[in-house]
Amino acid sequence: ETGVTQTPRHLVMGMTNKKSLKCEQHLGHNAMYWYKQSAKKPLELMFVYNFKEQTENNSVPSRFSPECPNSSHLFLHLHTLQPEDSALYLCASSRRVRNQPQHFGDGTRLSIL
Amino acid sequence: GQSLEQPSEVTAVEGAIVQINCTYQTSGFYGLSWYQQHDGGAPTFLSYNGLDGLEETGRFSSFLSRSDSYGYLLLQELQMKDSASYFCAVRPRGGQNFVFGPGTRLSVLP
C-alpha cells in the first residue's frame, strides 16, 4: 500500500478514444504530480498541482488534459493519443510542491493501438 | 539545463556491496535524492542528501559531493529483493521541479 492509488493499472485504447486516468492519495498531501515513464528514458514531469491549482505544465501536448478537483484527487484526461504516448503514467504526491519525498502510485500502463 | 547520468546496468551477487553513481550537470540544486523502483511497481523514496557527505539508512547509504558534481548510492549486504531500478533526482534552483536520472538497473545474482 503506497498511499497513492492509480486506476486503471492497464489501459489499451485506440487513437480516437477518450479515456481518463485517476489518481487518489490519502496522505494529506497538498501537491500532486503526473509523470510519464517511457522505456530507457528518464521520468518526465508533465503537470504539477499545488492546493488544486496547476503550477506547472511542462510543454505537454493538449491531447493530455489534467484535472484536480481537490487535493486528494487528480485526473488525466486522454483524447486522440498517438502511438508514442504509450508509456507508464505515474502519479505522485508530496506535502508541498517540490518537496521531498514524493510518494508514487503504481502507475497506469497505457498502450495506444 | 540540467542532466544526470547513471550507469544503465549493474550486476552483483548476494551479500556483496555495490555502488551506483550519479553525475550531474546543473548550475545549482537543493539536494540529491534516490528512488527505488521494482518491475511493475511504484518508485519509492530511499534517501536525500541536502549537504555534502554521507547519509546512512540501514543497508543503504548515499553520498554527495557538490564540488565534484557527483553522488552515489551504496547498497551493502545485497539481497535478491534489491534487484530493481534506482534513480537519482535533483531539484534545481530557480523554481523548477525534480529532474530524474535515466535509472540504473541492478541485478542481484545468487
Tab-separated table of C-alpha atoms in Angstrom, chain B:
chain	number	residue	atom	x	y	z
B	1	GLY	CA	19.989	22.918	-18.500
B	2	GLN	CA	20.114	20.029	-16.110
B	3	SER	CA	21.062	16.451	-16.833
B	4	LEU	CA	22.002	13.467	-14.743
B	5	GLU	CA	23.951	10.417	-15.801
B	6	GLN	CA	23.850	6.939	-14.315
B	7	PRO	CA	25.161	3.584	-15.487
B	8	SER	CA	22.392	1.727	-17.257
B	9	GLU	CA	23.015	-1.650	-15.598
B	10	VAL	CA	24.913	-3.077	-12.650
B	11	THR	CA	25.183	-6.724	-11.645
B	12	ALA	CA	26.356	-8.083	-8.286
B	13	VAL	CA	25.971	-11.188	-6.128
B	14	GLU	CA	24.114	-11.670	-2.880
B	15	GLY	CA	25.975	-10.380	0.131
B	16	ALA	CA	28.167	-8.066	-1.921
B	17	ILE	CA	28.435	-4.283	-1.863
B	18	VAL	CA	27.514	-2.208	-4.899
B	19	GLN	CA	27.852	1.490	-5.645
B	20	ILE	CA	25.598	3.251	-8.136
B	21	ASN	CA	26.982	6.558	-9.321
B	22	CYS	CA	25.135	9.671	-10.399
B	23	THR	CA	26.901	12.548	-12.079
B	24	TYR	CA	25.109	15.717	-12.923
B	25	GLN	CA	25.383	18.941	-14.830
B	26	THR	CA	23.296	21.621	-13.236
B	27	SER	CA	24.034	25.116	-12.111
B	28	GLY	CA	22.576	24.647	-8.650
B	29	PHE	CA	20.157	22.437	-6.816
B	30	TYR	CA	18.703	21.833	-3.407
B	31	GLY	CA	19.740	18.241	-2.927
B	32	LEU	CA	20.195	14.780	-4.412
B	33	SER	CA	17.571	12.081	-3.913
B	34	TRP	CA	17.462	8.378	-4.658
B	35	TYR	CA	14.424	6.292	-5.554
B	36	GLN	CA	13.997	2.544	-5.994
B	37	GLN	CA	11.558	1.006	-8.471
B	38	HIS	CA	10.807	-2.702	-8.772
B	39	ASP	CA	9.418	-4.006	-12.049
B	40	GLY	CA	5.732	-3.176	-12.269
B	41	GLY	CA	5.854	-1.114	-9.101
B	42	ALA	CA	5.962	2.454	-7.910
B	43	PRO	CA	9.179	4.387	-7.384
B	44	THR	CA	9.835	4.609	-3.643
B	45	PHE	CA	11.958	7.210	-1.900
B	46	LEU	CA	15.217	5.912	-0.426
B	47	SER	CA	17.342	8.835	0.681
B	48	TYR	CA	18.115	12.518	0.366
B	49	ASN	CA	21.399	14.433	0.610
B	50	GLY	CA	20.909	18.133	1.173
B	51	LEU	CA	24.504	18.614	2.266
B	52	ASP	CA	27.767	17.103	1.149
B	53	GLY	CA	28.705	13.898	2.857
B	54	LEU	CA	27.338	10.508	3.674
B	55	GLU	CA	23.815	9.679	4.800
B	56	GLU	CA	23.234	6.184	6.164
B	57	THR	CA	19.925	4.367	6.391
B	58	GLY	CA	20.356	0.727	7.293
B	59	ARG	CA	21.981	-1.194	4.449
B	60	PHE	CA	21.717	1.824	2.145
B	61	SER	CA	23.953	4.879	2.190
B	62	SER	CA	24.047	7.881	-0.096
B	63	PHE	CA	26.818	10.349	-0.707
B	64	LEU	CA	27.004	13.792	-2.281
B	65	SER	CA	29.936	15.949	-3.335
B	66	ARG	CA	28.802	19.212	-4.891
B	67	SER	CA	32.361	20.238	-5.736
B	68	ASP	CA	32.718	17.074	-7.836
B	69	SER	CA	29.147	17.191	-9.233
B	70	TYR	CA	28.816	13.618	-8.098
B	71	GLY	CA	26.825	11.404	-5.841
B	72	TYR	CA	26.325	7.722	-5.261
B	73	LEU	CA	24.072	5.180	-3.644
B	74	LEU	CA	25.811	2.391	-1.746
B	75	LEU	CA	23.977	-0.853	-1.101
B	76	GLN	CA	25.531	-3.284	1.359
B	77	GLU	CA	24.792	-6.931	2.141
B	78	LEU	CA	22.901	-7.226	-1.108
B	79	GLN	CA	19.746	-9.301	-1.132
B	80	MET	CA	17.790	-10.708	-4.052
B	81	LYS	CA	14.975	-8.289	-3.283
B	82	ASP	CA	17.321	-5.393	-4.022
B	83	SER	CA	17.066	-6.218	-7.735
B	84	ALA	CA	15.336	-3.126	-9.085
B	85	SER	CA	15.957	0.137	-10.897
B	86	TYR	CA	17.488	3.011	-8.966
B	87	PHE	CA	17.017	6.651	-9.924
B	88	CYS	CA	18.826	9.723	-8.738
B	89	ALA	CA	16.970	13.040	-8.836
B	90	VAL	CA	17.721	16.687	-8.166
B	91	ARG	CA	15.540	19.712	-7.591
B	92	PRO	CA	17.301	22.531	-9.439
B	93	ARG	CA	17.256	26.029	-8.021
B	94	GLY	CA	15.104	28.502	-9.855
B	95	GLY	CA	11.685	27.124	-9.139
B	96	GLN	CA	11.825	24.026	-11.267
B	97	ASN	CA	10.652	20.615	-10.224
B	98	PHE	CA	12.590	17.415	-9.902
B	99	VAL	CA	14.821	16.146	-12.686
B	100	PHE	CA	15.360	12.401	-12.675
B	101	GLY	CA	18.289	10.416	-13.977
B	102	PRO	CA	17.749	7.631	-16.537
B	103	GLY	CA	17.956	4.942	-13.877
B	104	THR	CA	20.313	2.054	-13.147
B	105	ARG	CA	19.001	-1.473	-13.304
B	106	LEU	CA	20.573	-3.562	-10.536
B	107	SER	CA	20.520	-7.329	-10.858
B	108	VAL	CA	21.459	-9.332	-7.769
B	109	LEU	CA	22.548	-12.886	-8.532
B	110	PRO	CA	22.502	-15.823	-6.107
